[in-house]
Structures are given as C-alpha cells and as structure tokens.
Amino acid sequence: GNSVTQMEGPVTLSEEAFLTINCTYTATGYPSLFWYVQYPGEGLQLLLKATKADDKGSNKGFEATYRKETTSFHLEKGSVQVSDSAVYFCALSGVGETSGSRLTFGEGTQLTVNP
Amino acid sequence: GAGVSQTPSNKVTEKGKYVELRCDPISGHTALYWYRQSLGQGPEFLIYFQGTGAADDSGLPNDRFFAVRPEGSVSTLKIQRTERGDSAVYLCASSLYPYILDEQFFGPGTRLTVL
C-alpha cells in the first residue's frame, strides 16, 4: 500500500535559517505529492503540490521537487520566519476509480522558528 | 465564502456511548472525505463520498463506525459503543470534484475524547 515517511521532529531553527524537511514515499503507480501545513489553532491547508516527476511545487517561499528516482519530495525554504512555525505534513494521492483523491499523510514535522 | 465547518468542535463522552459528528462542506463540493488524526500522527483516511454515496469506506476501522451523506451535502460520522481508543481529532475535507488536481479543503476538526 501507499505510505509516507517524514523526518522525525521537532525542528527548531532561528529566523532566516535554511529549512529542509525530508519526505520519502512508497506508492504504486504515479501518485501526486503534497505538503500541507497546520498553523496553531487552524485547520490543515495545502501549501504546495506536484503531480508528476521533476515537477517543482512552490508557495510562500517554500519549494519541493518530485523526485521519482529517489521517491522523495523534500520541503525547503531558504530563509524561515517566525510565522512559519507550524506542523508540516507530507502527503500523497493515488489514482483510483473508487478512492477519489484520498490522501495518505506522513506523521508530521513540528517546526518552531525563534526570533 | 464559508469554508468547511464541523460541529461540535469538542466532544467528551463516556465509554460505550454513541456519538455523531457533523461536517458541512463548502457549498457545491461533490467530494467529501473523513480522516482521523491521533495525537502526534498524521491524518488517516476513513471514508470518501462522491455525492450521496460512500465510494470508498475501506478506512473505517470496524463496524462501530459509519457515515452518511443523504442529500449530497452535509455528512454525519456516527460512532457506536465508543471506546477510549476512538479518542482523536476527526477531520472532514471537501473538494469540488474527486480529482487529484482539486484541492481538498479541511475543516477545523472535532476533538473527540472518550473517558
């Protein structure tokens, strides 16, 4: 079955530091890949996505590249801000006639950015 | 417009009791998903509706759980004979259509505590 593995957290950085959160996946076929973010007290929000190999998703200074050869989708940001403090989830979606776009999530990585 | 709403936001019940959790999707969204998020974990898929029908209920953990969406809009997740292990945040998401490129919009969740 499908699965997603994220680097263990939590991650604590100083403002303006470089961020990498690793994500690898196991899936049949060609899944689409996502990063979701959950800010304190808020619901899950889509951060970025990529639907095929070598695609790069980007949003709010975050980037992730769909690497089929390494089955990875690592999240990066060049300079984090205090407002980026949140829990980040890597997820994938497979294609199925009956499953719609059900998402399989990783365990989440708590990011704390200190001023 | 209004996002996905879920009621109640918190529910505390005793072991063995019956509970209902409600989800109001974004108006016009045909696809509706339920997920369960245990503490420190990523969301896990429970069930997916396309319109009024449950197209995929393979994530429901056992027959104490079932969900309905009688008019293709509001959905109710029902849990019979609750157990302490059912304690989690139950998330609802909706999308316009059940395609990979259609973003799933998540509600704030219902936190269920079974004493």
PDB file of C-alpha atoms in Angstrom, chain A residues 2-111:
ATOM      1  CA  ASN A   2       0.864   3.665  -0.074  1.00  0.00           C
ATOM      2  CA  SER A   3       2.927   5.197   2.696  1.00  0.00           C
ATOM      3  CA  VAL A   4       4.773   8.420   3.510  1.00  0.00           C
ATOM      4  CA  THR A   5       7.754   8.808   5.815  1.00  0.00           C
ATOM      5  CA  GLN A   6       8.823  12.191   7.164  1.00  0.00           C
ATOM      6  CA  MET A   7      11.929  13.130   9.046  1.00  0.00           C
ATOM      7  CA  GLU A   8      11.423  12.965  12.751  1.00  0.00           C
ATOM      8  CA  GLY A   9      10.823  16.225  14.529  1.00  0.00           C
ATOM      9  CA  PRO A  10      10.546  18.564  16.149  1.00  0.00           C
ATOM     10  CA  VAL A  11      12.733  21.009  14.267  1.00  0.00           C
ATOM     11  CA  THR A  12      13.846  24.265  15.889  1.00  0.00           C
ATOM     12  CA  LEU A  13      15.536  26.980  13.845  1.00  0.00           C
ATOM     13  CA  SER A  14      16.498  30.598  14.194  1.00  0.00           C
ATOM     14  CA  GLU A  15      14.879  33.187  11.962  1.00  0.00           C
ATOM     15  CA  GLU A  16      16.447  33.398   8.472  1.00  0.00           C
ATOM     16  CA  ALA A  17      17.888  29.870   8.720  1.00  0.00           C
ATOM     17  CA  PHE A  18      17.584  27.364   5.867  1.00  0.00           C
ATOM     18  CA  LEU A  19      14.904  24.720   6.244  1.00  0.00           C
ATOM     19  CA  THR A  20      14.765  21.185   4.910  1.00  0.00           C
ATOM     20  CA  ILE A  21      12.117  18.666   5.931  1.00  0.00           C
ATOM     21  CA  ASN A  22      12.675  15.275   4.358  1.00  0.00           C
ATOM     22  CA  CYS A  23       9.850  13.212   2.908  1.00  0.00           C
ATOM     23  CA  THR A  24      10.003   9.872   1.134  1.00  0.00           C
ATOM     24  CA  TYR A  25       7.137   7.779  -0.139  1.00  0.00           C
ATOM     25  CA  THR A  26       6.100   4.320  -1.247  1.00  0.00           C
ATOM     26  CA  ALA A  27       3.315   4.040  -3.768  1.00  0.00           C
ATOM     27  CA  THR A  28       2.065   2.073  -6.715  1.00  0.00           C
ATOM     28  CA  GLY A  29       1.738   3.904  -9.973  1.00  0.00           C
ATOM     29  CA  TYR A  30       2.382   7.603 -10.200  1.00  0.00           C
ATOM     30  CA  PRO A  31       0.998   9.468  -7.207  1.00  0.00           C
ATOM     31  CA  SER A  32       0.647  13.186  -6.784  1.00  0.00           C
ATOM     32  CA  LEU A  33       2.553  14.674  -3.870  1.00  0.00           C
ATOM     33  CA  PHE A  34       1.582  17.415  -1.448  1.00  0.00           C
ATOM     34  CA  TRP A  35       2.761  19.414   1.513  1.00  0.00           C
ATOM     35  CA  TYR A  36       0.083  20.541   3.951  1.00  0.00           C
ATOM     36  CA  VAL A  37       0.632  22.956   6.829  1.00  0.00           C
ATOM     37  CA  GLN A  38      -1.246  23.276  10.100  1.00  0.00           C
ATOM     38  CA  TYR A  39      -0.743  26.576  11.903  1.00  0.00           C
ATOM     39  CA  PRO A  40      -1.531  26.719  15.624  1.00  0.00           C
ATOM     40  CA  GLY A  41      -5.277  26.669  16.173  1.00  0.00           C
ATOM     41  CA  GLU A  42      -6.071  26.355  12.467  1.00  0.00           C
ATOM     42  CA  GLY A  43      -7.083  23.600  10.067  1.00  0.00           C
ATOM     43  CA  LEU A  44      -4.881  21.864   7.527  1.00  0.00           C
ATOM     44  CA  GLN A  45      -4.031  23.992   4.500  1.00  0.00           C
ATOM     45  CA  LEU A  46      -2.472  22.979   1.224  1.00  0.00           C
ATOM     46  CA  LEU A  47       0.979  24.529   0.944  1.00  0.00           C
ATOM     47  CA  LEU A  48       2.154  23.157  -2.399  1.00  0.00           C
ATOM     48  CA  LYS A  49       1.807  20.189  -4.721  1.00  0.00           C
ATOM     49  CA  ALA A  50       3.422  18.379  -7.636  1.00  0.00           C
ATOM     50  CA  THR A  51       1.668  15.940  -9.915  1.00  0.00           C
ATOM     51  CA  LYS A  52       4.448  14.320 -11.933  1.00  0.00           C
ATOM     52  CA  ALA A  53       8.140  13.518 -11.787  1.00  0.00           C
ATOM     53  CA  ASP A  54      10.518  16.503 -11.801  1.00  0.00           C
ATOM     54  CA  ASP A  55       7.684  18.943 -11.132  1.00  0.00           C
ATOM     55  CA  LYS A  56       8.508  21.611  -8.580  1.00  0.00           C
ATOM     56  CA  GLY A  57       5.785  22.910  -6.330  1.00  0.00           C
ATOM     57  CA  SER A  58       6.274  26.309  -4.722  1.00  0.00           C
ATOM     58  CA  ASN A  59       4.363  28.705  -2.499  1.00  0.00           C
ATOM     59  CA  LYS A  60       5.211  31.352   0.119  1.00  0.00           C
ATOM     60  CA  GLY A  61       8.936  30.802  -0.418  1.00  0.00           C
ATOM     61  CA  PHE A  62       8.651  27.039   0.128  1.00  0.00           C
ATOM     62  CA  GLU A  63       9.672  24.597  -2.596  1.00  0.00           C
ATOM     63  CA  ALA A  64       9.611  20.848  -3.134  1.00  0.00           C
ATOM     64  CA  THR A  65      10.634  18.794  -6.170  1.00  0.00           C
ATOM     65  CA  TYR A  66       9.035  15.463  -7.085  1.00  0.00           C
ATOM     66  CA  ARG A  67      11.980  13.036  -7.395  1.00  0.00           C
ATOM     67  CA  LYS A  68      10.787   9.722  -8.774  1.00  0.00           C
ATOM     68  CA  GLU A  69      14.257   8.156  -8.780  1.00  0.00           C
ATOM     69  CA  THR A  70      14.643   8.672  -5.030  1.00  0.00           C
ATOM     70  CA  THR A  71      10.887   8.593  -4.229  1.00  0.00           C
ATOM     71  CA  SER A  72      11.281  11.860  -2.363  1.00  0.00           C
ATOM     72  CA  PHE A  73       9.566  15.221  -2.007  1.00  0.00           C
ATOM     73  CA  HIS A  74      11.677  17.223   0.413  1.00  0.00           C
ATOM     74  CA  LEU A  75      10.398  20.614   1.569  1.00  0.00           C
ATOM     75  CA  GLU A  76      12.822  23.539   1.540  1.00  0.00           C
ATOM     76  CA  LYS A  77      12.821  27.225   2.355  1.00  0.00           C
ATOM     77  CA  GLY A  78      15.811  29.487   2.091  1.00  0.00           C
ATOM     78  CA  SER A  79      15.005  31.821   4.996  1.00  0.00           C
ATOM     79  CA  VAL A  80      12.377  30.901   7.565  1.00  0.00           C
ATOM     80  CA  GLN A  81      10.354  33.377   9.571  1.00  0.00           C
ATOM     81  CA  VAL A  82       8.749  33.131  12.985  1.00  0.00           C
ATOM     82  CA  SER A  83       5.378  32.988  11.232  1.00  0.00           C
ATOM     83  CA  ASP A  84       6.402  29.692   9.570  1.00  0.00           C
ATOM     84  CA  SER A  85       6.142  27.927  12.918  1.00  0.00           C
ATOM     85  CA  ALA A  86       3.619  25.151  12.320  1.00  0.00           C
ATOM     86  CA  VAL A  87       3.261  21.418  11.733  1.00  0.00           C
ATOM     87  CA  TYR A  88       4.089  20.308   8.202  1.00  0.00           C
ATOM     88  CA  PHE A  89       2.636  17.151   6.643  1.00  0.00           C
ATOM     89  CA  CYS A  90       3.818  15.411   3.518  1.00  0.00           C
ATOM     90  CA  ALA A  91       1.075  13.517   1.688  1.00  0.00           C
ATOM     91  CA  LEU A  92       0.384  11.592  -1.470  1.00  0.00           C
ATOM     92  CA  SER A  93      -2.677  10.843  -3.505  1.00  0.00           C
ATOM     93  CA  GLY A  94      -3.099   7.900  -5.780  1.00  0.00           C
ATOM     94  CA  VAL A  95      -5.498   7.388  -8.604  1.00  0.00           C
ATOM     95  CA  GLY A  96      -8.416   5.074  -8.125  1.00  0.00           C
ATOM     96  CA  GLU A  97     -11.882   4.909  -9.530  1.00  0.00           C
ATOM     97  CA  THR A  98     -13.407   4.456  -6.120  1.00  0.00           C
ATOM     98  CA  SER A  99     -10.931   6.319  -3.967  1.00  0.00           C
ATOM     99  CA  GLY A 100     -11.180   9.762  -5.430  1.00  0.00           C
ATOM    100  CA  SER A 101      -8.173  11.662  -4.221  1.00  0.00           C
ATOM    101  CA  ARG A 102      -7.836  10.121  -0.761  1.00  0.00           C
ATOM    102  CA  LEU A 103      -4.675  11.392   0.871  1.00  0.00           C
ATOM    103  CA  THR A 104      -2.066   9.339   2.689  1.00  0.00           C
ATOM    104  CA  PHE A 105      -0.191  11.502   5.185  1.00  0.00           C
ATOM    105  CA  GLY A 106       3.149  11.324   6.918  1.00  0.00           C
ATOM    106  CA  GLU A 107       3.373  11.766  10.667  1.00  0.00           C
ATOM    107  CA  GLY A 108       4.046  15.488  10.521  1.00  0.00           C
ATOM    108  CA  THR A 109       7.034  17.617  11.494  1.00  0.00           C
ATOM    109  CA  GLN A 110       6.701  20.345  14.096  1.00  0.00           C
ATOM    110  CA  LEU A 111       8.720  23.423  13.104  1.00  0.00           C
TER     111      LEU A 111
END
